XYZ file of C-alpha atoms in Angstrom:
544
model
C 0.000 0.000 0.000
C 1.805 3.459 -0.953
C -0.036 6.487 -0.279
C -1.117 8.219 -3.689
C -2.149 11.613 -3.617
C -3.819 11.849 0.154
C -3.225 12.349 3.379
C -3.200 8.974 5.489
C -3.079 8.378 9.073
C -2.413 4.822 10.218
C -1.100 4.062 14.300
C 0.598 0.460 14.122
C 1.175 0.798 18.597
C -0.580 3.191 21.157
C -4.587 2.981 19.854
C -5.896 -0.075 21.578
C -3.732 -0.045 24.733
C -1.612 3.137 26.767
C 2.120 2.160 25.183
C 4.146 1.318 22.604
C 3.322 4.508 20.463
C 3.756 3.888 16.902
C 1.967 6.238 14.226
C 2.775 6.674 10.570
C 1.357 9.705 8.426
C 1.456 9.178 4.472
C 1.374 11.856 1.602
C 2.125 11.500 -2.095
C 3.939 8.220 -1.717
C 6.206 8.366 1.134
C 5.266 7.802 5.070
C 6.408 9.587 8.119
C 6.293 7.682 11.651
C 6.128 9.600 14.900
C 7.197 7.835 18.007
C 8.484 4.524 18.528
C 7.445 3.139 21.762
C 7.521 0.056 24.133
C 5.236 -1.308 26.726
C 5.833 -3.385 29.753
C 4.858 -7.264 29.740
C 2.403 -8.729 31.958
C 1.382 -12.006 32.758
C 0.207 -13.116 29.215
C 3.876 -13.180 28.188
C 5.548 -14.623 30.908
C 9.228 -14.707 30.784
C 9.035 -11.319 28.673
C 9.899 -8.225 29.812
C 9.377 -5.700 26.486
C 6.282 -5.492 24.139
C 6.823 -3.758 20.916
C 4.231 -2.825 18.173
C 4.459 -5.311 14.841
C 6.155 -3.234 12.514
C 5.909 -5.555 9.263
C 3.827 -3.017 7.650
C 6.394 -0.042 7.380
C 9.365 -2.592 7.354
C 7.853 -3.779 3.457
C 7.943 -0.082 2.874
C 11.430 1.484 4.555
C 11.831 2.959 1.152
C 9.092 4.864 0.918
C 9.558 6.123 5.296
C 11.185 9.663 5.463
C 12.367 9.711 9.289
C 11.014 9.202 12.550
C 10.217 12.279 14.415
C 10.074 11.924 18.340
C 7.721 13.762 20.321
C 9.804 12.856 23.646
C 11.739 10.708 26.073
C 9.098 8.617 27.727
C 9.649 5.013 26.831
C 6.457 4.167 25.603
C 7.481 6.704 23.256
C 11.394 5.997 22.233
C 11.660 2.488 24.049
C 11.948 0.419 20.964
C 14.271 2.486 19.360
C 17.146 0.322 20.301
C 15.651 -2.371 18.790
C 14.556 -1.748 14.935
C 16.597 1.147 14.798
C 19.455 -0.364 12.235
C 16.764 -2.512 10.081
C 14.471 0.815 9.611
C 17.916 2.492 8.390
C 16.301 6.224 8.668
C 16.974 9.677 10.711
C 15.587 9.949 13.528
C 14.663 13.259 14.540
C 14.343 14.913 18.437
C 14.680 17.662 20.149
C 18.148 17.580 23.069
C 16.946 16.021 25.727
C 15.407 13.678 24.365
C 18.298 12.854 22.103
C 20.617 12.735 24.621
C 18.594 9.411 25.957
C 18.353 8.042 22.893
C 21.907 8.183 22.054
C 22.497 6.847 25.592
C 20.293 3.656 24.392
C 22.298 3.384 21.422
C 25.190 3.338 22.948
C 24.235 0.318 25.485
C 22.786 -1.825 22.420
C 26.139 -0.747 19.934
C 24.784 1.096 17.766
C 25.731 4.915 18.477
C 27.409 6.165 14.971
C 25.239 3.594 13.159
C 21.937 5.122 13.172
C 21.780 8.588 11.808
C 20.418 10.499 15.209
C 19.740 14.162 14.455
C 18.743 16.962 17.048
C 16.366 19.583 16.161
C 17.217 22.313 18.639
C 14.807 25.098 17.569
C 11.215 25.340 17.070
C 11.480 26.254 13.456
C 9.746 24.033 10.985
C 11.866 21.776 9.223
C 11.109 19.638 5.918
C 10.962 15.794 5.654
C 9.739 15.193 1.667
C 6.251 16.342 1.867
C 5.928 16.869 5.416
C 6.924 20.092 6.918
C 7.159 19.482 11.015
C 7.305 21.906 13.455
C 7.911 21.124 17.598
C 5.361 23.055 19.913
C 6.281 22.815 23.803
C 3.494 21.416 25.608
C 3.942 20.846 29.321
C 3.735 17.210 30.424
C 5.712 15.025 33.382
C 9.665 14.827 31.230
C 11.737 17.398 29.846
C 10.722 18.396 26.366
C 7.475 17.683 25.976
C 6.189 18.349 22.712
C 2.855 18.194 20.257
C 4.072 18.141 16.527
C 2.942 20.297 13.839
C 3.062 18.304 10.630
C 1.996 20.168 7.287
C 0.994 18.551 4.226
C -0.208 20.025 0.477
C -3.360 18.531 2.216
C -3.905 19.978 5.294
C -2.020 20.569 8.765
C -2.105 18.084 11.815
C -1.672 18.911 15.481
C -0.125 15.979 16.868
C -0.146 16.391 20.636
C 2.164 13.804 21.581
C 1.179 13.415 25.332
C 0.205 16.335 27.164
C -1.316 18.704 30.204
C -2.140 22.531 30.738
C 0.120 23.451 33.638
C -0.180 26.601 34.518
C 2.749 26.174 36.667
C 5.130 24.091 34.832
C 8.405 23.464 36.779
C 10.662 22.552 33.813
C 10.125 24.563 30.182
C 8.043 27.130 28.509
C 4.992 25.497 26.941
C 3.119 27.327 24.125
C 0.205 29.468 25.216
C -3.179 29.643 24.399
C -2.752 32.177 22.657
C -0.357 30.804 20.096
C -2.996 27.900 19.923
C -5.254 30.102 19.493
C -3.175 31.348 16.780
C -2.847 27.949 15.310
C -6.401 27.336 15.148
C -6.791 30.947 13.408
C -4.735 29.368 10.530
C -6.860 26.413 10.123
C -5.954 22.251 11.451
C -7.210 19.978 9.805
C -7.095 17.094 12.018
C -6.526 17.109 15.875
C -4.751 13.925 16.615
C -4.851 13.756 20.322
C -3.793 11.668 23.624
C -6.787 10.092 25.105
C -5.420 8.508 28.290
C -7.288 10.696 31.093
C -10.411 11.246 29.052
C -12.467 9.825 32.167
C -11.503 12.323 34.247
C -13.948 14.940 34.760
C -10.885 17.685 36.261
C -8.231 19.017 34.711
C -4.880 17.343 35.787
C -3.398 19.903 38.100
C -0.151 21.837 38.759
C 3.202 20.744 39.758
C 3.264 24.442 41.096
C 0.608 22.632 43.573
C 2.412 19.323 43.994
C 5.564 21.511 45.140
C 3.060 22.737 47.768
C 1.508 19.530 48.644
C 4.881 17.800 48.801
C 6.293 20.877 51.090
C 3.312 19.763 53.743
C 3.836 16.441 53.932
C 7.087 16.589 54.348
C 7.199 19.309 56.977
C 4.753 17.066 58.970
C 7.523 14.390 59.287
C 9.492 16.079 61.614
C 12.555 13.727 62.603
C 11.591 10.995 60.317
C 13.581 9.268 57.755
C 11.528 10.385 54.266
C 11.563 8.646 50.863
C 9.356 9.906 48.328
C 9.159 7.432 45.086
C 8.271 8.651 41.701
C 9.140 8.078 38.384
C 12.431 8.865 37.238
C 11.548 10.637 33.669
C 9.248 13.011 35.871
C 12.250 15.880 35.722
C 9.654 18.152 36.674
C 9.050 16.156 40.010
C 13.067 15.992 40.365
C 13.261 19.595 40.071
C 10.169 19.762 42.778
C 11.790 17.492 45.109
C 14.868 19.050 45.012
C 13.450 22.308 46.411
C 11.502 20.671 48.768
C 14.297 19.236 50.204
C 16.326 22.257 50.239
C 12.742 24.629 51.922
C 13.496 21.611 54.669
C 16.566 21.626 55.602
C 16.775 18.423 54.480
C 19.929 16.630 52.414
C 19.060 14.691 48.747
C 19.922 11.063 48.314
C 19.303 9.647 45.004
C 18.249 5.791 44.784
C 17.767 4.340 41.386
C 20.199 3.779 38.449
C 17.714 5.356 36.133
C 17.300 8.320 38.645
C 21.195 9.000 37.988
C 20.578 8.555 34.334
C 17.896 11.064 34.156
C 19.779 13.562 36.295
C 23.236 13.264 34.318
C 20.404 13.948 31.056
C 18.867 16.839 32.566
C 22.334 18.858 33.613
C 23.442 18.080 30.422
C 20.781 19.669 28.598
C 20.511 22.451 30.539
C 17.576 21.473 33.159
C 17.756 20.660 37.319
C 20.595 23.270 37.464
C 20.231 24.022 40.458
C 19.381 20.479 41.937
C 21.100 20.006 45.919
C 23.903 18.673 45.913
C 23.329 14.509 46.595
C 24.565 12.623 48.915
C 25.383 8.891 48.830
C 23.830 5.901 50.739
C 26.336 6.068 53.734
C 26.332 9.759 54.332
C 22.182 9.441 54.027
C 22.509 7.005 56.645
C 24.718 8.880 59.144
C 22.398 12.196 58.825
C 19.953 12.652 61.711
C 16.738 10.603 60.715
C 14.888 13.756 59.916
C 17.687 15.535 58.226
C 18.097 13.566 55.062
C 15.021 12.976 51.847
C 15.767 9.858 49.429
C 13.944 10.192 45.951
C 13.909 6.237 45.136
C 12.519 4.259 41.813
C 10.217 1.427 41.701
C 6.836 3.119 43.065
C 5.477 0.868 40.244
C 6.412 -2.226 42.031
C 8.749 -3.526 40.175
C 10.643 -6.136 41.870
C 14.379 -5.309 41.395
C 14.003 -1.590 41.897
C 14.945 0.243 44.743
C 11.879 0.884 46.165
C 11.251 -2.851 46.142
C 14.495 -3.186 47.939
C 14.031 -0.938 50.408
C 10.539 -2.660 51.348
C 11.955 -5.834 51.652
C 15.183 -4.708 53.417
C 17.823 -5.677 51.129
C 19.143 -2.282 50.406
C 21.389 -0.115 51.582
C 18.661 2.476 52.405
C 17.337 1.331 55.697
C 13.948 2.487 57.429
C 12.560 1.678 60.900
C 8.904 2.118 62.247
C 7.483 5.550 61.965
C 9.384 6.392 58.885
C 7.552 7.577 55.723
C 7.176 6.707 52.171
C 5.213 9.257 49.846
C 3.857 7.243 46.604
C 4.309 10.310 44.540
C 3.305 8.618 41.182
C -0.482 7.008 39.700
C -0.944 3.221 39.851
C -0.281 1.743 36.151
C -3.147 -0.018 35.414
C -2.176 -3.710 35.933
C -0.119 -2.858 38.774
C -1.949 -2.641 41.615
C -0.827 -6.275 42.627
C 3.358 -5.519 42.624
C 2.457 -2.166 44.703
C 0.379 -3.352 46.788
C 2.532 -5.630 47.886
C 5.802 -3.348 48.507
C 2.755 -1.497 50.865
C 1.811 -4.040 52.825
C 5.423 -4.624 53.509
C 6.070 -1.298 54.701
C 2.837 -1.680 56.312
C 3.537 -5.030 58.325
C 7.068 -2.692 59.461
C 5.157 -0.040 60.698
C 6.006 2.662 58.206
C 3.888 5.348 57.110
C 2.640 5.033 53.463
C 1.039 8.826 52.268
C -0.462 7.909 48.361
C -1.798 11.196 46.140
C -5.106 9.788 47.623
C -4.352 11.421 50.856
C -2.300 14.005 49.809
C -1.605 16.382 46.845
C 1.652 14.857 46.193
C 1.143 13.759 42.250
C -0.627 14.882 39.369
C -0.582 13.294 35.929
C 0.716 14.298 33.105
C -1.886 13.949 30.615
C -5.294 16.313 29.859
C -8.827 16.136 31.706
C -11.635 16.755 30.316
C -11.453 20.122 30.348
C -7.944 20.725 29.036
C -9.330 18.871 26.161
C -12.502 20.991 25.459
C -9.953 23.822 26.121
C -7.524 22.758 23.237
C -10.461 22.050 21.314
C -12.026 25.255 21.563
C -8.308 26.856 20.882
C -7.516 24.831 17.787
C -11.033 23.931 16.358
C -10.451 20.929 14.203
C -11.999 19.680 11.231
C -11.651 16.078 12.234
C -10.650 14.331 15.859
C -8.641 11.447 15.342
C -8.278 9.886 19.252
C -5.227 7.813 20.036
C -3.062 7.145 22.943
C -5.148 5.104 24.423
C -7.646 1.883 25.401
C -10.222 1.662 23.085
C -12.831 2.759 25.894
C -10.663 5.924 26.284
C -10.960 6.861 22.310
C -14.452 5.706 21.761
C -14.905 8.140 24.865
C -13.010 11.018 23.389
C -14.525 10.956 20.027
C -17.971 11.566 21.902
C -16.544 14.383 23.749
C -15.353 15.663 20.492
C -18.658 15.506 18.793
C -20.153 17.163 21.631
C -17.747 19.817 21.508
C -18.709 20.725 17.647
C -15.503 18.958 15.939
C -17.314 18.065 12.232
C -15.717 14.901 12.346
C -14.855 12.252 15.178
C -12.445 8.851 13.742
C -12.937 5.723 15.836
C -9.886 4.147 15.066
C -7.431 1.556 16.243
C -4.279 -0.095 15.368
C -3.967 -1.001 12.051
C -6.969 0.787 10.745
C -5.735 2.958 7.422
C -8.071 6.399 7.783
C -7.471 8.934 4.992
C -7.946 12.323 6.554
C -8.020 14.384 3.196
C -9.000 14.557 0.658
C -12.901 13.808 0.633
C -14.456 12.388 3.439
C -12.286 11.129 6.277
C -12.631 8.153 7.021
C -11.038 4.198 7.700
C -10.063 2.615 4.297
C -8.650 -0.197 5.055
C -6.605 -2.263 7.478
C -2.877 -3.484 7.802
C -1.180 -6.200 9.867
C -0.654 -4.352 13.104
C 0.293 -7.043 16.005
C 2.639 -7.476 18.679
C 5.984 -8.267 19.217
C 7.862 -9.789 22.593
C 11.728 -9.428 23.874
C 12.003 -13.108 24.561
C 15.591 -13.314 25.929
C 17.849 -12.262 23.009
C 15.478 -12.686 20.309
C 12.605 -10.514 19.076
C 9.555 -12.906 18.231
C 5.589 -12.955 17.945
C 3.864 -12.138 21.031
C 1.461 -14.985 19.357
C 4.077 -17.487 18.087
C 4.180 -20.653 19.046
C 6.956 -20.372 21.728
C 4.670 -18.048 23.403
C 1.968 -20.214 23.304
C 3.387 -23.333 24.463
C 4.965 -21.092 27.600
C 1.573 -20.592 28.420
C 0.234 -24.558 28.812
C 3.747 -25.131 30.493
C 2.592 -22.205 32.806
C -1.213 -23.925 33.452
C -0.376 -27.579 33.142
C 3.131 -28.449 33.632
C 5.037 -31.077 31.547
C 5.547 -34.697 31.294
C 8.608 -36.323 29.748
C 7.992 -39.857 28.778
C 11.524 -41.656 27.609
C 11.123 -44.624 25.789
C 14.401 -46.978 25.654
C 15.432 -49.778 22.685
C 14.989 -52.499 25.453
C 11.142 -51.540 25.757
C 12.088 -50.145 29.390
C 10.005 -46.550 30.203
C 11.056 -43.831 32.215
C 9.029 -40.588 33.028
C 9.264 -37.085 34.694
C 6.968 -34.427 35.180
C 7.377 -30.690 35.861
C 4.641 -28.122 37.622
C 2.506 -30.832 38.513
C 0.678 -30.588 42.019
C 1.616 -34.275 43.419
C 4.435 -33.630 45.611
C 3.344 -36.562 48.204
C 2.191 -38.850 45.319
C 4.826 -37.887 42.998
C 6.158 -40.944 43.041
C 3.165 -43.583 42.794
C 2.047 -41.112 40.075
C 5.277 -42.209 37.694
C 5.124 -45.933 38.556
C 1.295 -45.712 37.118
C 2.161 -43.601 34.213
C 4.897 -45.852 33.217
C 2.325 -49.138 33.655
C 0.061 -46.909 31.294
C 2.540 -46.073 28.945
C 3.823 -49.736 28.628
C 0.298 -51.242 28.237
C -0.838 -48.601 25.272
C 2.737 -49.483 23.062
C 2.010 -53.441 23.639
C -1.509 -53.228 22.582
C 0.055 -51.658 18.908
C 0.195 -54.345 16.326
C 1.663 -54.749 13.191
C 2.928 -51.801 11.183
C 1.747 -49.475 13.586
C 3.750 -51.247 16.586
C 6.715 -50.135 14.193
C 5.380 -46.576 13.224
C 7.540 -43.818 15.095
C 4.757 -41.486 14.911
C 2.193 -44.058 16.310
C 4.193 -44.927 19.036
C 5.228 -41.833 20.219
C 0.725 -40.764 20.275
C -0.318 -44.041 22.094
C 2.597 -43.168 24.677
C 2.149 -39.231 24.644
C -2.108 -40.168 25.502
C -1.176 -42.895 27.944
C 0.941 -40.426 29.809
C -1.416 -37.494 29.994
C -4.478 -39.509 30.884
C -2.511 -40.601 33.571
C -1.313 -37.178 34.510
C -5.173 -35.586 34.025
C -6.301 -39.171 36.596
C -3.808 -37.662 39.508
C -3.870 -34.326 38.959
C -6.857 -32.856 37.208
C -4.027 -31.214 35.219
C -3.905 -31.538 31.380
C 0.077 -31.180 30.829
C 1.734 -30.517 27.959
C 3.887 -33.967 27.490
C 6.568 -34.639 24.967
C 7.760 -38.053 24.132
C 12.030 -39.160 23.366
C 11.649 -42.723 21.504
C 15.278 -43.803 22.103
C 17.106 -45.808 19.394
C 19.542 -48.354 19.237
């Protein structure tokens, strides 16, 4: 499929779950993609840790793709990069800060001076083939937030990239509504826009008022040891804590590899300049209890994080009864299990846990309802093309749209081809648009059939049945529930499995492929009669 003369929009990641933004733009033949994003596995890959969008479609086309333009530094956004980078063989395009994390990626996977990583360092449009793109500051929770604005001979998009009004941003100048304003004056064709807090009936909030909130809670904790965990791309929250900290007379210790990461970033781009002085684990632990806050990672839950750690005791950072812990982050949905537990362990030690539930101590970084009727009202759209999102949240935000007098509303999803000019917009078609897994070293389909067979193994557990030249049997089973009848469980098997070879006559008593079914039955039906477990079981006829 190769664009003709139209405007095509077509997301391949990020429109039918919140991560692994991928979305391509086509004009007069060639495509542009924006983003190239990751997600986090959960328990319907296990072993996996990364999730990447299928990119078959614009791999078949790498010709006809322009360069990759990234909005910013959030992995969901550049967290694939590593990982297609050298096979796509095109620029990549971002603004400092965010290029200074990609190139840090690129170095780790090899590949710094192989892929052709160019920083845009003004907000002057530049050209890409058809496409003329221009970054537009828009305050969100990491450095360099930006919407894109991509013109075409068709028509110009606002890409928002993800996004918040923040009318107290703590890190970089977003654009104003007036220069929206401005923008809508000149005419958008299509609004394609983040849809992740499109439930929420307020607007996000301030960091201006999560400085505040943080100041409180801290100041009530008098004499206590303080850790406040947050993500570490949230510079703004970095910058926050740092003069919270400082208002308290308090020293900053930094726990988290990616925390040092994202600091190192931020100096070197010109942000958190005037970020306290850290101190290290040792001198954190000789300061009076109440004279010392610790920013740590892994308020997700996520096991080998220092949070985690820190719960469990197994890190250098020690707490004691009547110390706090400030959750100063949202619960990811699919989450709630790993935090909870790293709370109930702080809970069972007797430490305080304060969660933005109690306190003002977070605010997201994406738009309310009413930041998106404002951007509406400021842009006024032709067509609303929702993204960024479950489908619940852009089926959601089309109807907002619609209510809010945007002409035209695009329920869409990954792999949906929607040609936004010219005629009536609308979905064309549909590409291959699935998933892909990190499984160990190798990149493979999330659907394959290692993948699936991970899954029985996961369920049922496995059976090995081992079948010798002499006729003698010998089984073993994995993940089955029969630790105290283990054993009777393999002398009956192996009965079973003798009895169903003997009663094979003929050419069929000779037929490897026989064989092997009469023996892989016997043993499951034996398995299924001591277990109520179905296992996977795989059969070794042994040869002379």
């Amino acid at each position: 499929m190769k664009p003709g003369n139209e405007l095509i929009f077509c997301a391949l990641g990020g429109s039918g779950e919140i991560g692994m933004n991928v979305n391509l733009y086509g004009c007069d033949g060639k495509w542009l993609m924006v983003d190239l994003g990751m997600t986090f596995s959960g328990a319907e890959y296990p072993g996996v840790d990364l999730v990447f969008a299928d990119l078959e479609f614009i791999e078949q086309r790498r010709d006809d793709l322009v360069g990759i333009v990234l909005t910013h530094a959030h992995e969901d956004h550049i967290g694939a990069v590593p990982y297609f980078a050298e096979e796509l063989g095109v620029p990549f395009y971002a603004t400092p800060f965010t290029a200074k994390l990609v190139a840090a990626k690129l170095e780790e996977a090899g590949l710094l001076g192989k892929v052709d990583l160019r920083v845009i360092d003004h907000l002057e449009p530049f050209d890409l083939s058809h496409f003329t793109i221009q970054y537009l500051p828009l305050a969100h929770s990491i450095a360099e937030g930006n919407a894109l604005l991509i013109d075409t001979p068709y028509g110009r998009i606002f890409h928002t990239g993800d996004w918040k009004l923040d009318d107290e941003p703590q890190i970089g100048v977003p654009t104003t509504s007036e220069e929206l304003c401005a923008i809508g004056d000149e005419g958008v064709l299509a609004l394609v826009c983040d849809s992740t807090n499109v439930f929420n009936p307020e607007a996000s909030g301030s960091e201006g008022e999560v400085y505040r909130g943080l100041l409180e809670e801290v100041g009530k904790h008098r004499g206590k040891r303080v850790v406040v965990t947050t993500f570490a791309s949230n510079v703004a929250r970095l910058q926050t804590l740092g003069e919270v900290a400082r208002a308290t007379g308090r020293k900053l210790c930094v726990a988290g590899r990616s925390l040092d990461r994202m600091i190192m970033a931020s100096q070197a781009s010109g942000y958190l300049e005037h970020l306290p002085d850290t101190v290290d684990f040792g001198r954190a632990m000789d300061l009076p209890r109440g004279e010392v806050l610790i920013v740590a990672t892994g308020g997700q839950g996520e096991p080998r994080a220092a949070m985690s750690r820190i719960a469990e005791g197994n890190h250098q950072i020690s707490l004691e009864a009547g110390d706090v812990v400030l959750f100063s982050s949202r619960q990811i949905p699919g989450n709630e299990i790993a935090i909870g537990r790293i709370q109930n362990r702080l809970a069972d030690r007797d430490i305080t846990i304060v969660t933005d539930r109690q306190s003002p101590i977070h605010v997201s970084g994406h738009p309310g309802r009413p930041e998106l009727m404002a951007l509406y009202g400021w842009l006024r759209p032709e067509i609303l093309v929702p993204v960024h999102g479950e489908i619940r949240h852009m089926r959601e935000q089309a109807r907002l749209g619609r209510t809010c007098g945007i002409p035209k509303a695009i329920d869409q999803k990954n792999g949906d081809l929607v040609r936004l000019a010219p005629g009536k917009p609308g979905k064309f078609g549909e590409v291959r648009a699935g998933r892909l897994v990190l499984d160990g070293d190798i990149i493979a389909a999330a659907d394959g059939d290692a993948m699936v067979m991970r899954r029985r193994l996961a369920h049922n557990g496995m059976v090995t049945v081992a079948v010798g030249p002499d006729g003698r049997i010998a089984i073993a089973g994995l993940g089955l529930p029969l630790d105290e009848d283990y054993d009777q469980f393999v002398e009956e098997a192996c009965v079973d499995v003798a009895k169903a070879l003997s009663k094979l006559k003929g050419a069929a008593a000779r037929d490897k492929a026989e064989r092997t079914e009469a023996a892989r039955l016997a043993a499951r039906r034996a398995a299924q009669r001591w277990s109520g477990k179905k296992p996977q079981v795989q059969v070794l006829l042994l040869e002379d």
